[in-house]
Coordinates of C-alpha atoms and ligand atoms in Angstrom, one line a residue:
M1 CA 91.1 138.4 205.7
Y2 CA 89.5 138.0 209.7
A3 CA 93.8 138.1 210.8
L4 CA 94.3 142.3 209.2
F5 CA 90.9 142.9 211.1
F6 CA 92.0 141.6 214.4
R7 CA 94.8 143.9 214.4
Q8 CA 93.7 147.1 212.4
V9 CA 90.4 146.7 214.7
I10 CA 90.1 145.1 217.3
L11 CA 93.3 145.2 218.7
R12 CA 92.4 148.9 218.6
M13 CA 89.9 148.3 221.5
S14 CA 90.1 147.0 225.2
T15 CA 89.7 143.6 225.7
E16 CA 86.6 143.7 227.2
R17 CA 84.9 146.1 224.6
A18 CA 85.8 143.9 222.1
H19 CA 84.2 140.8 223.8
H20 CA 81.3 143.1 223.7
V21 CA 81.3 144.0 220.0
G22 CA 81.7 139.9 218.9
V23 CA 79.1 139.6 221.3
A24 CA 76.8 141.5 219.6
A25 CA 78.0 141.0 216.5
F26 CA 76.4 137.3 217.0
R27 CA 73.7 138.3 219.0
W28 CA 72.7 141.3 216.3
G29 CA 74.1 139.8 213.3
W30 CA 72.5 136.4 213.5
P31 CA 70.4 136.8 209.7
L32 CA 73.7 137.4 208.5
V33 CA 75.3 134.4 209.8
A34 CA 72.3 132.3 208.5
A35 CA 72.6 133.8 205.3
A36 CA 76.1 132.7 205.5
R37 CA 75.5 129.2 206.2
W38 CA 73.0 129.4 203.4
L39 CA 75.3 130.5 200.8
R40 CA 78.0 127.8 202.0
L41 CA 80.2 130.6 203.4
M42 CA 80.1 128.9 206.6
P43 CA 78.3 125.4 205.9
P44 CA 77.2 123.0 209.0
A45 CA 79.6 119.9 209.2
P46 CA 78.8 116.8 207.2
V47 CA 76.3 113.7 209.7
S48 CA 79.4 111.5 209.2
G49 CA 80.7 114.7 212.3
R50 CA 77.3 113.7 214.5
V51 CA 77.7 112.8 218.1
E52 CA 75.4 110.9 220.3
A53 CA 75.8 112.0 224.1
L54 CA 73.5 113.5 226.9
G55 CA 70.9 111.7 225.4
T56 CA 70.4 113.9 222.0
V57 CA 72.6 114.3 218.4
F58 CA 75.0 116.9 218.2
P59 CA 75.7 117.8 214.6
A60 CA 79.4 118.2 215.4
P61 CA 82.2 117.5 217.7
L62 CA 82.7 121.6 219.0
G63 CA 80.6 123.8 220.7
I64 CA 81.0 127.2 222.1
A65 CA 82.7 127.0 226.2
A66 CA 80.7 129.2 228.6
G67 CA 81.9 132.5 229.4
L68 CA 81.6 134.2 225.7
D69 CA 77.5 134.1 226.2
K70 CA 77.1 134.9 229.7
D71 CA 73.5 136.0 229.4
A72 CA 72.6 134.0 226.1
V73 CA 71.6 136.6 224.3
A74 CA 73.8 135.3 221.3
V75 CA 72.6 131.3 221.2
K76 CA 71.5 131.7 217.3
G77 CA 74.6 133.7 216.4
L78 CA 76.8 131.3 217.5
W79 CA 74.7 128.0 216.5
L80 CA 74.2 129.1 213.1
A81 CA 78.2 129.7 212.6
G82 CA 78.6 125.8 213.2
F83 CA 79.3 125.4 216.9
S84 CA 77.6 121.8 217.8
H85 CA 76.2 123.6 221.6
V86 CA 76.0 126.4 223.2
E87 CA 76.9 126.3 227.2
I88 CA 75.9 129.7 228.7
G89 CA 76.4 131.0 231.1
T90 CA 78.1 131.0 234.4
V91 CA 74.6 132.1 235.3
T92 CA 74.4 132.8 239.0
P93 CA 71.0 133.3 241.5
K94 CA 71.1 136.8 241.3
P95 CA 72.5 139.1 238.7
Q96 CA 76.0 140.7 239.8
P97 CA 78.2 143.1 238.2
G98 CA 81.9 140.9 238.5
N99 CA 84.9 142.2 239.4
E100 CA 86.2 145.7 238.6
Q101 CA 87.8 146.7 235.4
P102 CA 89.8 145.8 234.4
R103 CA 89.5 142.2 234.1
A104 CA 90.9 140.4 230.8
W105 CA 93.2 140.8 229.0
R106 CA 95.1 139.2 226.1
E107 CA 98.3 137.4 225.8
L108 CA 99.4 138.4 222.4
D109 CA 102.8 136.3 222.5
V110 CA 100.7 133.1 223.4
R111 CA 97.1 133.7 221.4
G112 CA 96.0 133.4 225.4
L113 CA 93.6 135.4 227.2
R114 CA 93.3 136.2 230.9
N115 CA 90.3 137.2 232.7
R116 CA 88.7 137.2 236.1
M117 CA 85.8 138.6 235.1
G118 CA 83.9 136.9 238.3
F119 CA 80.6 135.6 237.0
N120 CA 79.4 139.1 235.7
N121 CA 75.7 138.0 234.8
V122 CA 72.4 139.5 234.5
G123 CA 71.3 136.4 236.7
A124 CA 68.9 133.1 237.0
D125 CA 65.6 134.4 236.6
A126 CA 66.3 137.3 233.5
V127 CA 68.2 134.3 231.5
A128 CA 65.6 132.2 232.2
R129 CA 63.1 135.0 230.6
R130 CA 65.6 135.0 227.6
L131 CA 66.0 131.0 226.7
A132 CA 62.0 131.1 227.4
T133 CA 62.3 133.4 224.4
L134 CA 64.7 132.0 221.9
R135 CA 63.2 128.1 222.7
A136 CA 60.1 130.3 221.2
S137 CA 61.4 130.2 217.9
A138 CA 62.5 127.8 215.7
V139 CA 65.9 128.4 215.2
G140 CA 66.9 128.6 219.2
R141 CA 63.8 125.3 219.8
S142 CA 67.0 123.1 217.5
A143 CA 69.6 125.0 218.6
L144 CA 71.3 122.9 221.5
V145 CA 72.1 125.2 224.6
G146 CA 74.2 124.1 228.0
V147 CA 73.3 126.2 231.3
N148 CA 76.7 126.8 232.9
I149 CA 75.2 127.6 236.4
G150 CA 77.3 129.2 239.7
K151 CA 77.4 130.8 243.2
N152 CA 76.7 134.2 244.1
K153 CA 80.1 136.0 244.9
T154 CA 78.4 137.1 248.7
T155 CA 76.5 133.4 249.1
S156 CA 78.5 131.3 251.7
A157 CA 80.4 128.1 251.3
E158 CA 77.5 126.2 253.4
D159 CA 74.9 128.1 251.3
A160 CA 76.3 127.2 248.1
P161 CA 73.9 124.4 247.3
L162 CA 70.8 126.6 248.0
D163 CA 72.1 128.8 245.0
Y164 CA 73.4 125.7 242.4
A165 CA 69.5 124.5 243.4
Y166 CA 68.0 127.6 242.2
C167 CA 69.5 127.9 239.4
A168 CA 69.1 124.3 238.3
R169 CA 65.5 124.8 239.2
V170 CA 65.1 127.7 237.2
L171 CA 66.9 127.7 234.6
A172 CA 66.7 123.2 233.6
P173 CA 63.4 124.0 231.8
Y174 CA 65.6 125.1 229.2
A175 CA 68.6 123.3 229.3
D176 CA 69.8 120.2 226.7
Y177 CA 72.4 120.1 229.8
L178 CA 73.5 121.3 232.7
V179 CA 76.9 122.3 234.1
V180 CA 77.8 122.3 237.8
N181 CA 80.8 125.3 237.6
V182 CA 83.2 125.0 240.7
S183 CA 86.5 125.7 239.3
S184 CA 86.7 129.4 238.0
P185 CA 89.5 131.1 239.9
N186 CA 87.7 134.5 240.0
T187 CA 85.4 133.5 242.6
P188 CA 86.9 133.5 246.2
G189 CA 86.6 130.4 247.9
L190 CA 85.2 128.5 244.4
R191 CA 87.3 126.2 243.8
D192 CA 87.5 125.2 247.2
L193 CA 83.8 123.7 246.4
Q194 CA 86.0 120.5 244.3
S195 CA 86.4 118.8 247.3
V196 CA 84.3 116.1 247.3
A197 CA 82.8 117.0 250.9
A198 CA 82.0 120.3 249.4
L199 CA 81.3 119.0 246.0
R200 CA 78.5 116.1 247.1
P201 CA 75.7 118.4 248.6
I202 CA 75.7 121.0 245.9
L203 CA 75.5 118.3 243.1
E204 CA 72.7 116.5 244.7
H205 CA 71.0 120.1 245.3
A206 CA 71.7 120.7 241.8
R207 CA 69.8 117.6 240.4
A208 CA 67.2 117.3 243.1
G209 CA 66.1 121.6 241.6
A210 CA 66.2 119.5 237.7
V211 CA 64.3 117.2 238.5
E212 CA 61.4 119.4 240.9
A213 CA 61.2 121.7 237.6
V214 CA 61.5 119.0 234.5
R215 CA 59.2 115.9 235.0
G216 CA 58.9 113.8 231.8
R217 CA 62.7 114.8 230.7
K218 CA 66.3 113.9 232.0
V219 CA 68.1 117.0 232.2
P220 CA 71.8 115.7 231.9
L221 CA 73.7 116.9 235.1
L222 CA 78.0 117.9 234.2
V223 CA 80.8 119.3 236.7
K224 CA 83.0 121.3 235.2
I225 CA 86.6 121.2 236.5
A226 CA 89.8 123.2 236.6
P227 CA 93.1 122.1 235.4
D228 CA 95.0 122.9 238.4
L229 CA 93.6 120.1 240.5
A230 CA 95.7 117.6 241.6
D231 CA 95.7 113.9 239.9
D232 CA 94.2 112.5 243.1
D233 CA 91.6 115.1 243.6
I234 CA 91.2 114.8 239.6
D235 CA 90.4 110.9 240.6
A236 CA 88.1 111.7 244.0
V237 CA 85.4 114.0 241.5
A238 CA 85.5 111.3 238.9
D239 CA 84.7 108.9 241.3
L240 CA 82.4 111.3 243.3
A241 CA 80.8 111.2 239.3
L242 CA 80.3 107.8 239.3
E243 CA 78.8 107.2 242.5
L244 CA 76.3 109.9 241.8
G245 CA 75.0 109.1 238.4
L246 CA 76.2 112.1 236.9
D247 CA 75.9 112.3 233.2
G248 CA 79.3 114.1 232.6
I249 CA 82.8 116.3 233.2
V250 CA 83.8 119.5 231.8
A251 CA 87.9 119.6 232.0
T252 CA 88.7 121.9 232.1
N253 CA 88.4 125.6 233.0
T254 CA 91.2 128.5 233.1
T255 CA 94.4 128.0 235.5
I256 CA 95.9 130.0 238.1
G257 CA 99.7 128.3 236.8
H258 CA 101.0 131.1 235.4
E259 CA 103.2 134.1 236.3
R260 CA 101.1 136.6 234.0
G261 CA 99.2 138.8 236.4
P262 CA 96.2 138.4 238.1
G263 CA 93.2 135.8 236.4
G264 CA 92.7 132.5 235.3
L265 CA 95.0 132.1 231.7
S266 CA 92.9 130.4 228.9
G267 CA 94.3 129.4 225.3
P268 CA 97.2 127.3 223.8
P269 CA 99.4 127.3 227.0
L270 CA 96.4 124.7 228.7
L271 CA 96.1 122.4 225.3
S272 CA 98.4 119.7 226.9
R273 CA 97.1 120.1 230.7
S274 CA 93.2 119.6 229.4
V275 CA 94.2 116.7 227.6
D276 CA 96.1 114.6 230.1
V277 CA 93.3 115.8 232.4
I278 CA 90.7 114.1 229.9
A279 CA 92.3 110.9 229.1
R280 CA 93.0 110.7 233.0
L281 CA 89.5 110.8 233.7
R282 CA 88.6 108.9 230.7
V283 CA 90.7 105.6 232.3
R284 CA 88.7 106.7 235.5
V285 CA 85.5 106.6 234.8
G286 CA 85.4 104.2 232.2
A287 CA 84.2 104.2 228.3
D288 CA 80.2 105.7 229.0
M289 CA 80.4 108.7 231.0
C290 CA 80.1 112.0 228.6
L291 CA 83.4 114.1 228.9
I292 CA 83.4 117.6 227.9
G293 CA 87.6 118.7 226.7
V294 CA 88.0 122.6 226.5
G295 CA 91.7 124.4 226.8
G296 CA 93.6 125.6 224.2
I297 CA 91.9 124.0 221.2
T298 CA 92.6 126.1 218.3
T299 CA 93.5 123.6 215.5
A300 CA 91.2 120.3 214.0
D301 CA 94.2 118.7 215.5
D302 CA 94.3 119.7 218.7
A303 CA 90.3 118.8 218.8
R304 CA 91.5 115.9 217.2
A305 CA 93.8 115.3 220.2
M306 CA 91.2 115.6 222.9
L307 CA 89.3 113.5 221.3
D308 CA 91.4 110.9 221.4
A309 CA 92.5 111.4 224.6
G310 CA 88.8 110.0 225.8
A311 CA 86.7 113.6 224.5
T312 CA 83.6 112.7 223.7
L313 CA 82.6 116.3 222.9
V314 CA 85.4 119.8 222.8
Q315 CA 84.8 122.9 223.0
G316 CA 87.2 126.5 223.0
Y317 CA 86.7 130.1 223.4
T318 CA 90.0 131.4 223.2
A319 CA 90.5 130.6 219.5
L320 CA 87.6 132.1 218.1
V321 CA 88.9 135.7 219.6
Y322 CA 91.5 134.9 217.6
E323 CA 90.8 132.8 214.3
G324 CA 87.1 134.4 213.9
P325 CA 83.7 133.6 213.1
F326 CA 84.5 131.3 210.5
W327 CA 87.2 129.2 213.0
P328 CA 83.4 126.6 214.6
S329 CA 82.1 125.8 210.8
R330 CA 86.2 125.4 209.4
I331 CA 87.1 122.8 212.9
N332 CA 83.8 121.1 212.6
R333 CA 84.1 120.1 209.0
Q334 CA 87.6 119.1 209.4
L335 CA 86.6 116.7 212.1
A336 CA 84.1 115.3 210.6
K337 CA 86.6 114.9 207.4
R338 CA 88.6 112.4 209.7
Ligands
FMN1 C1 87.0 135.9 229.1 C2 86.6 134.7 229.7 C3 86.0 134.9 230.6 C4 85.2 132.9 231.4 N1 83.6 132.7 231.9 C5 83.7 131.5 232.5 C6 82.6 131.6 233.3 O1 81.8 132.3 233.4 N2 81.8 130.2 233.1 C7 83.2 128.8 232.7 O2 82.5 127.9 233.8 N3 84.2 129.0 232.2 C8 84.8 130.1 231.5 N4 85.3 130.5 231.2 C9 86.4 129.6 230.8 C10 86.2 129.1 229.5 O3 84.8 128.1 229.0 C11 87.6 127.5 228.8 O4 87.2 126.7 230.0 C12 88.5 128.2 228.7 O5 88.5 129.4 228.6 C13 89.3 127.1 228.9 O6 89.2 127.1 226.9 P1 90.0 127.8 225.7 O7 91.2 127.7 226.1 O8 89.1 127.5 224.3 O9 89.8 129.4 225.8 C14 85.9 131.8 230.7 C15 86.9 132.0 230.1 C16 87.9 133.6 229.6 C17 88.6 133.2 228.0

């Protein structure tokens, strides 16, 4: 059914237009999603799928990765569709338009996507207002929301820690966890911030911002890394995360290791590298740290491979585009069965 809709409707739209239509469907269609859930067309995962992590209980392993709901407009719909957590963002301190269009492409032969969006978002203050409204509703209070934060394009590398501190301060009050994103390939120089020397002050500033804003509750702090880091650099980030007492690592973002044109590639071609990165991180950080595995997960077997490699939780984005709105509920139920 969705395959037909994908071919006849979605493929007739540009990738970016289809994205907006999809987000709008989750945004405005959340009561329909709630009804589908109630009618058990999109049943929640059974309790056997629950995962304890980051100081809370996730109803299942699979959540929606950052980048789909950059401005936190569709959290209710995504949550009710069966994602165990919704990572919004990347959010920057000031609003910014992102790169010029076209900036997203389908890679149909591999069921992948390629994008160079460049952190288009409405900015931290506007997202904080949205999240405040969301948290005032019953569904919004129950949803587990991660907030992925970044720096504005015009902010220099030296001032980057201040951008992360600002976002953490403004958004931590509404977040179940925060993710410092230093791994998008589409903001010039951003990935250089993954070096330990640059990353340390960013993580320290982000944590200070969160602690200043939220007293009496610890907001877990994670860092999201690229699949294109050399193994030694992955180890260095893992060591820094341990040293700073970080709560987790999200691995991975999109890859620039391809020859399909500009932007980062997502979807199935990423899976094996992302699984390898998670396996490497798990050995390095030990058993306790939360690792969120993301990159190319389409089937329950893919998700299981990520979990077996050492991931605590998993996320997906590209497969939602190709598999449709019943995908999260289906995968999370299959994961709970095994
Ligand atoms: C169109 C698009 C936009 C994205 N935007 C962001 C973003 O703003 N922040 C971020 O951390 N990751 C972003 N990502 C990366 C995803 O969160 C994820 O790490 C990556 O797509 C790999 O997962 P997947 O293969 O399941 O899509 C984006 C991915 C896509 C396809």
